[in-house]
Amino acid sequence: MILILATDGMEKSAIAALTAKGCEVETTFYAPDALGAALTDADVVVVRSATKVRAPHIDAAAAKGRLQLIIRGGVGVDNIDVKYAEEKGITVRNTPRASSDAVAELALALMFSVARFVSVAGHSMREDKWEKKAYAGGFELAGKTVGIVGYGRIGQALGRRCQALGMRVLAQDIYQDKSLENENMRYVELDELLAQSDIISLHVPSLPGQPLVCAETLAKMKDGVVLINTSRGSNIDEAALLEALNSGKVYGAGLDVFAEEPSKNAELYKHPRISATPHIGASTGEAQKRIGAEIVDIICAHYGL
């Protein structure tokens, strides 16, 4: 029997489909120090963002020789030591198509929230306050320039939605599909994107070196810029962002991801100019079903089920 360890859980219909194929699915979460031992008994491990599969875990699994497949239910695979796993003969896959629309829609929702004080004004009403004048200075998205850093599946999904709202899109990506360009969308270098964008949305994996948004790159941005991050928390220097928020360099930010999760940076996520969510980018019912179905397809194809 094929044992599938879904450490961060799995959509119920996917579990049912795999069980019907004769697989056993275990959904226990294992802390990092216990994960390696757990992997020695698994044929497949399925992770989301919470579990990180690193070299010591892979060594433990490889010593037993049973683990064949690591699947990341989502887009990025930076929480898996991919090259190391593949050197040990373990296949690594992800589900890049399943959650693109969900993440793009959350990025757009965070833009609206920052632009119109949706989060902070809503919380003030829960405190029985009616502060209409305090939140009268919002802005409209139509006519604004949005810079999308990382124009892959999610970036393109966001770009289409922004163009539909009457926004101009500047995109930066190492791979450029020129067929996507039109009068409202074009590819530019990063410095031009930073200088011209009213809103900047990040859709890149965790990058080596200093964070993409740091004191140096913030200085290149427009005064009053809005930042959106639904990618990886490590892509923003949180101390630099706080300083920029307090100085007014950054008008506001919508954050779904943080350097540490759960975040302990209360000064940041409670800031009045922040709209924050707890890493829920792919957490729609539709996306979870698509992710589950893609995971089932990957496992069935791998084992010929």
PDB file of N, CA and C in Angstrom, residues 90-151:
ATOM      1  N   ILE A  90      14.765  11.348  -5.393  1.00  0.00           N
ATOM      2  CA  ILE A  90      13.390  11.657  -4.989  1.00  0.00           C
ATOM      3  C   ILE A  90      12.835  12.739  -5.917  1.00  0.00           C
ATOM      4  N   THR A  91      11.700  12.472  -6.516  1.00  0.00           N
ATOM      5  CA  THR A  91      11.067  13.414  -7.438  1.00  0.00           C
ATOM      6  C   THR A  91      10.345  14.514  -6.657  1.00  0.00           C
ATOM      7  N   VAL A  92      10.473  15.765  -7.112  1.00  0.00           N
ATOM      8  CA  VAL A  92       9.787  16.901  -6.479  1.00  0.00           C
ATOM      9  C   VAL A  92       8.847  17.535  -7.499  1.00  0.00           C
ATOM     10  N   ARG A  93       7.601  17.705  -7.117  1.00  0.00           N
ATOM     11  CA  ARG A  93       6.596  18.328  -7.986  1.00  0.00           C
ATOM     12  C   ARG A  93       5.830  19.390  -7.199  1.00  0.00           C
ATOM     13  N   ASN A  94       5.133  20.269  -7.913  1.00  0.00           N
ATOM     14  CA  ASN A  94       4.244  21.238  -7.283  1.00  0.00           C
ATOM     15  C   ASN A  94       2.963  21.352  -8.096  1.00  0.00           C
ATOM     16  N   THR A  95       2.079  22.256  -7.680  1.00  0.00           N
ATOM     17  CA  THR A  95       0.790  22.429  -8.368  1.00  0.00           C
ATOM     18  C   THR A  95       0.651  23.892  -8.782  1.00  0.00           C
ATOM     19  N   PRO A  96       1.409  24.338  -9.754  1.00  0.00           N
ATOM     20  CA  PRO A  96       1.500  25.769 -10.056  1.00  0.00           C
ATOM     21  C   PRO A  96       0.234  26.397 -10.614  1.00  0.00           C
ATOM     22  N   ARG A  97      -0.618  25.604 -11.246  1.00  0.00           N
ATOM     23  CA  ARG A  97      -1.798  26.196 -11.893  1.00  0.00           C
ATOM     24  C   ARG A  97      -2.987  26.353 -10.957  1.00  0.00           C
ATOM     25  N   ALA A  98      -3.034  25.571  -9.896  1.00  0.00           N
ATOM     26  CA  ALA A  98      -4.265  25.432  -9.125  1.00  0.00           C
ATOM     27  C   ALA A  98      -4.666  26.666  -8.329  1.00  0.00           C
ATOM     28  N   SER A  99      -3.690  27.420  -7.822  1.00  0.00           N
ATOM     29  CA  SER A  99      -4.035  28.506  -6.901  1.00  0.00           C
ATOM     30  C   SER A  99      -3.789  29.897  -7.459  1.00  0.00           C
ATOM     31  N   SER A 100      -3.442  30.005  -8.727  1.00  0.00           N
ATOM     32  CA  SER A 100      -3.070  31.308  -9.287  1.00  0.00           C
ATOM     33  C   SER A 100      -4.187  32.339  -9.157  1.00  0.00           C
ATOM     34  N   ASP A 101      -5.408  31.964  -9.529  1.00  0.00           N
ATOM     35  CA  ASP A 101      -6.519  32.915  -9.472  1.00  0.00           C
ATOM     36  C   ASP A 101      -6.825  33.336  -8.034  1.00  0.00           C
ATOM     37  N   ALA A 102      -6.752  32.386  -7.107  1.00  0.00           N
ATOM     38  CA  ALA A 102      -7.051  32.705  -5.707  1.00  0.00           C
ATOM     39  C   ALA A 102      -6.060  33.722  -5.160  1.00  0.00           C
ATOM     40  N   VAL A 103      -4.767  33.517  -5.430  1.00  0.00           N
ATOM     41  CA  VAL A 103      -3.743  34.439  -4.921  1.00  0.00           C
ATOM     42  C   VAL A 103      -3.873  35.800  -5.598  1.00  0.00           C
ATOM     43  N   ALA A 104      -4.124  35.799  -6.899  1.00  0.00           N
ATOM     44  CA  ALA A 104      -4.284  37.066  -7.617  1.00  0.00           C
ATOM     45  C   ALA A 104      -5.463  37.865  -7.065  1.00  0.00           C
ATOM     46  N   GLU A 105      -6.554  37.188  -6.775  1.00  0.00           N
ATOM     47  CA  GLU A 105      -7.732  37.882  -6.240  1.00  0.00           C
ATOM     48  C   GLU A 105      -7.465  38.441  -4.848  1.00  0.00           C
ATOM     49  N   LEU A 106      -6.686  37.716  -4.032  1.00  0.00           N
ATOM     50  CA  LEU A 106      -6.367  38.258  -2.710  1.00  0.00           C
ATOM     51  C   LEU A 106      -5.474  39.482  -2.849  1.00  0.00           C
ATOM     52  N   ALA A 107      -4.500  39.439  -3.751  1.00  0.00           N
ATOM     53  CA  ALA A 107      -3.642  40.603  -3.971  1.00  0.00           C
ATOM     54  C   ALA A 107      -4.480  41.819  -4.346  1.00  0.00           C
ATOM     55  N   LEU A 108      -5.454  41.602  -5.217  1.00  0.00           N
ATOM     56  CA  LEU A 108      -6.338  42.694  -5.618  1.00  0.00           C
ATOM     57  C   LEU A 108      -7.193  43.160  -4.443  1.00  0.00           C
ATOM     58  N   ALA A 109      -7.677  42.216  -3.645  1.00  0.00           N
ATOM     59  CA  ALA A 109      -8.475  42.583  -2.470  1.00  0.00           C
ATOM     60  C   ALA A 109      -7.657  43.426  -1.494  1.00  0.00           C
ATOM     61  N   LEU A 110      -6.388  43.087  -1.325  1.00  0.00           N
ATOM     62  CA  LEU A 110      -5.524  43.866  -0.436  1.00  0.00           C
ATOM     63  C   LEU A 110      -5.308  45.272  -0.984  1.00  0.00           C
ATOM     64  N   MET A 111      -5.227  45.401  -2.318  1.00  0.00           N
ATOM     65  CA  MET A 111      -5.129  46.735  -2.916  1.00  0.00           C
ATOM     66  C   MET A 111      -6.353  47.577  -2.566  1.00  0.00           C
ATOM     67  N   PHE A 112      -7.542  47.007  -2.764  1.00  0.00           N
ATOM     68  CA  PHE A 112      -8.771  47.721  -2.419  1.00  0.00           C
ATOM     69  C   PHE A 112      -8.805  48.078  -0.936  1.00  0.00           C
ATOM     70  N   SER A 113      -8.375  47.134  -0.099  1.00  0.00           N
ATOM     71  CA  SER A 113      -8.423  47.352   1.343  1.00  0.00           C
ATOM     72  C   SER A 113      -7.542  48.523   1.765  1.00  0.00           C
ATOM     73  N   VAL A 114      -6.320  48.573   1.209  1.00  0.00           N
ATOM     74  CA  VAL A 114      -5.426  49.676   1.535  1.00  0.00           C
ATOM     75  C   VAL A 114      -5.952  50.988   0.959  1.00  0.00           C
ATOM     76  N   ALA A 115      -6.448  50.943  -0.275  1.00  0.00           N
ATOM     77  CA  ALA A 115      -6.915  52.163  -0.941  1.00  0.00           C
ATOM     78  C   ALA A 115      -8.106  52.794  -0.240  1.00  0.00           C
ATOM     79  N   ARG A 116      -8.994  51.968   0.335  1.00  0.00           N
ATOM     80  CA  ARG A 116     -10.224  52.482   0.918  1.00  0.00           C
ATOM     81  C   ARG A 116     -10.359  52.206   2.415  1.00  0.00           C
ATOM     82  N   PHE A 117      -9.246  51.890   3.091  1.00  0.00           N
ATOM     83  CA  PHE A 117      -9.234  51.684   4.545  1.00  0.00           C
ATOM     84  C   PHE A 117     -10.212  50.601   5.001  1.00  0.00           C
ATOM     85  N   VAL A 118     -10.440  49.596   4.163  1.00  0.00           N
ATOM     86  CA  VAL A 118     -11.458  48.596   4.473  1.00  0.00           C
ATOM     87  C   VAL A 118     -11.168  47.894   5.795  1.00  0.00           C
ATOM     88  N   SER A 119      -9.920  47.484   5.998  1.00  0.00           N
ATOM     89  CA  SER A 119      -9.578  46.735   7.205  1.00  0.00           C
ATOM     90  C   SER A 119      -9.673  47.588   8.463  1.00  0.00           C
ATOM     91  N   VAL A 120      -8.956  48.700   8.471  1.00  0.00           N
ATOM     92  CA  VAL A 120      -8.906  49.516   9.691  1.00  0.00           C
ATOM     93  C   VAL A 120     -10.247  50.177   9.981  1.00  0.00           C
ATOM     94  N   ALA A 121     -10.980  50.621   8.959  1.00  0.00           N
ATOM     95  CA  ALA A 121     -12.294  51.241   9.181  1.00  0.00           C
ATOM     96  C   ALA A 121     -13.289  50.217   9.703  1.00  0.00           C
ATOM     97  N   GLY A 122     -13.200  48.994   9.176  1.00  0.00           N
ATOM     98  CA  GLY A 122     -14.083  47.938   9.666  1.00  0.00           C
ATOM     99  C   GLY A 122     -13.842  47.625  11.131  1.00  0.00           C
ATOM    100  N   HIS A 123     -12.563  47.571  11.524  1.00  0.00           N
ATOM    101  CA  HIS A 123     -12.252  47.296  12.924  1.00  0.00           C
ATOM    102  C   HIS A 123     -12.709  48.434  13.832  1.00  0.00           C
ATOM    103  N   SER A 124     -12.630  49.673  13.342  1.00  0.00           N
ATOM    104  CA  SER A 124     -13.073  50.797  14.170  1.00  0.00           C
ATOM    105  C   SER A 124     -14.571  50.707  14.450  1.00  0.00           C
ATOM    106  N   MET A 125     -15.349  50.213  13.488  1.00  0.00           N
ATOM    107  CA  MET A 125     -16.783  50.071  13.705  1.00  0.00           C
ATOM    108  C   MET A 125     -17.082  48.993  14.748  1.00  0.00           C
ATOM    109  N   ARG A 126     -16.237  47.971  14.828  1.00  0.00           N
ATOM    110  CA  ARG A 126     -16.420  46.954  15.854  1.00  0.00           C
ATOM    111  C   ARG A 126     -16.196  47.525  17.255  1.00  0.00           C
ATOM    112  N   GLU A 127     -15.490  48.656  17.297  1.00  0.00           N
ATOM    113  CA  GLU A 127     -15.273  49.355  18.564  1.00  0.00           C
ATOM    114  C   GLU A 127     -16.312  50.458  18.767  1.00  0.00           C
ATOM    115  N   ASP A 128     -17.434  50.351  18.002  1.00  0.00           N
ATOM    116  CA  ASP A 128     -18.547  51.307  18.101  1.00  0.00           C
ATOM    117  C   ASP A 128     -18.152  52.738  17.726  1.00  0.00           C
ATOM    118  N   LYS A 129     -17.199  52.859  16.786  1.00  0.00           N
ATOM    119  CA  LYS A 129     -16.789  54.174  16.312  1.00  0.00           C
ATOM    120  C   LYS A 129     -17.344  54.416  14.914  1.00  0.00           C
ATOM    121  N   TRP A 130     -17.701  55.655  14.652  1.00  0.00           N
ATOM    122  CA  TRP A 130     -18.193  56.040  13.324  1.00  0.00           C
ATOM    123  C   TRP A 130     -17.277  57.161  12.837  1.00  0.00           C
ATOM    124  N   GLU A 131     -16.158  56.755  12.223  1.00  0.00           N
ATOM    125  CA  GLU A 131     -15.112  57.712  11.894  1.00  0.00           C
ATOM    126  C   GLU A 131     -15.078  58.001  10.389  1.00  0.00           C
ATOM    127  N   LYS A 132     -16.196  58.468   9.898  1.00  0.00           N
ATOM    128  CA  LYS A 132     -16.340  58.703   8.464  1.00  0.00           C
ATOM    129  C   LYS A 132     -15.296  59.684   7.932  1.00  0.00           C
ATOM    130  N   LYS A 133     -15.062  60.760   8.634  1.00  0.00           N
ATOM    131  CA  LYS A 133     -14.121  61.773   8.159  1.00  0.00           C
ATOM    132  C   LYS A 133     -12.685  61.267   8.180  1.00  0.00           C
ATOM    133  N   ALA A 134     -12.369  60.400   9.132  1.00  0.00           N
ATOM    134  CA  ALA A 134     -11.004  59.896   9.246  1.00  0.00           C
ATOM    135  C   ALA A 134     -10.605  59.043   8.048  1.00  0.00           C
ATOM    136  N   TYR A 135     -11.601  58.432   7.399  1.00  0.00           N
ATOM    137  CA  TYR A 135     -11.307  57.534   6.292  1.00  0.00           C
ATOM    138  C   TYR A 135     -11.858  58.067   4.967  1.00  0.00           C
ATOM    139  N   ALA A 136     -11.861  59.393   4.848  1.00  0.00           N
ATOM    140  CA  ALA A 136     -12.389  60.024   3.640  1.00  0.00           C
ATOM    141  C   ALA A 136     -11.311  60.269   2.592  1.00  0.00           C
ATOM    142  N   GLY A 137     -10.054  59.967   2.903  1.00  0.00           N
ATOM    143  CA  GLY A 137      -8.960  60.304   1.990  1.00  0.00           C
ATOM    144  C   GLY A 137      -8.438  59.143   1.179  1.00  0.00           C
ATOM    145  N   GLY A 138      -9.297  58.176   0.874  1.00  0.00           N
ATOM    146  CA  GLY A 138      -8.836  57.030   0.087  1.00  0.00           C
ATOM    147  C   GLY A 138      -8.610  57.391  -1.373  1.00  0.00           C
ATOM    148  N   PHE A 139      -8.239  56.391  -2.152  1.00  0.00           N
ATOM    149  CA  PHE A 139      -8.008  56.641  -3.574  1.00  0.00           C
ATOM    150  C   PHE A 139      -8.597  55.503  -4.405  1.00  0.00           C
ATOM    151  N   GLU A 140      -8.788  55.794  -5.699  1.00  0.00           N
ATOM    152  CA  GLU A 140      -9.335  54.812  -6.632  1.00  0.00           C
ATOM    153  C   GLU A 140      -8.199  54.087  -7.355  1.00  0.00           C
ATOM    154  N   LEU A 141      -8.419  52.827  -7.678  1.00  0.00           N
ATOM    155  CA  LEU A 141      -7.409  52.057  -8.397  1.00  0.00           C
ATOM    156  C   LEU A 141      -7.368  52.419  -9.876  1.00  0.00           C
ATOM    157  N   ALA A 142      -8.509  52.739 -10.453  1.00  0.00           N
ATOM    158  CA  ALA A 142      -8.560  53.102 -11.867  1.00  0.00           C
ATOM    159  C   ALA A 142      -7.615  54.252 -12.153  1.00  0.00           C
ATOM    160  N   GLY A 143      -6.829  54.100 -13.213  1.00  0.00           N
ATOM    161  CA  GLY A 143      -5.897  55.149 -13.597  1.00  0.00           C
ATOM    162  C   GLY A 143      -4.535  55.050 -12.948  1.00  0.00           C
ATOM    163  N   LYS A 144      -4.381  54.155 -11.981  1.00  0.00           N
ATOM    164  CA  LYS A 144      -3.094  53.999 -11.301  1.00  0.00           C
ATOM    165  C   LYS A 144      -2.192  53.030 -12.064  1.00  0.00           C
ATOM    166  N   THR A 145      -0.900  53.136 -11.809  1.00  0.00           N
ATOM    167  CA  THR A 145       0.085  52.234 -12.388  1.00  0.00           C
ATOM    168  C   THR A 145       0.483  51.203 -11.347  1.00  0.00           C
ATOM    169  N   VAL A 146       0.314  49.935 -11.695  1.00  0.00           N
ATOM    170  CA  VAL A 146       0.699  48.851 -10.788  1.00  0.00           C
ATOM    171  C   VAL A 146       1.916  48.145 -11.367  1.00  0.00           C
ATOM    172  N   GLY A 147       2.938  48.001 -10.537  1.00  0.00           N
ATOM    173  CA  GLY A 147       4.125  47.268 -10.936  1.00  0.00           C
ATOM    174  C   GLY A 147       4.058  45.860 -10.370  1.00  0.00           C
ATOM    175  N   ILE A 148       4.113  44.875 -11.233  1.00  0.00           N
ATOM    176  CA  ILE A 148       4.008  43.479 -10.809  1.00  0.00           C
ATOM    177  C   ILE A 148       5.372  42.821 -10.982  1.00  0.00           C
ATOM    178  N   VAL A 149       5.997  42.495  -9.857  1.00  0.00           N
ATOM    179  CA  VAL A 149       7.327  41.887  -9.871  1.00  0.00           C
ATOM    180  C   VAL A 149       7.145  40.374  -9.849  1.00  0.00           C
ATOM    181  N   GLY A 150       7.451  39.746 -10.978  1.00  0.00           N
ATOM    182  CA  GLY A 150       7.190  38.322 -11.157  1.00  0.00           C
ATOM    183  C   GLY A 150       5.923  38.150 -11.966  1.00  0.00           C
ATOM    184  N   TYR A 151       6.072  38.008 -13.292  1.00  0.00           N
ATOM    185  CA  TYR A 151       4.896  37.971 -14.171  1.00  0.00           C
ATOM    186  C   TYR A 151       4.680  36.561 -14.710  1.00  0.00           C
TER     187      TYR A 151
END
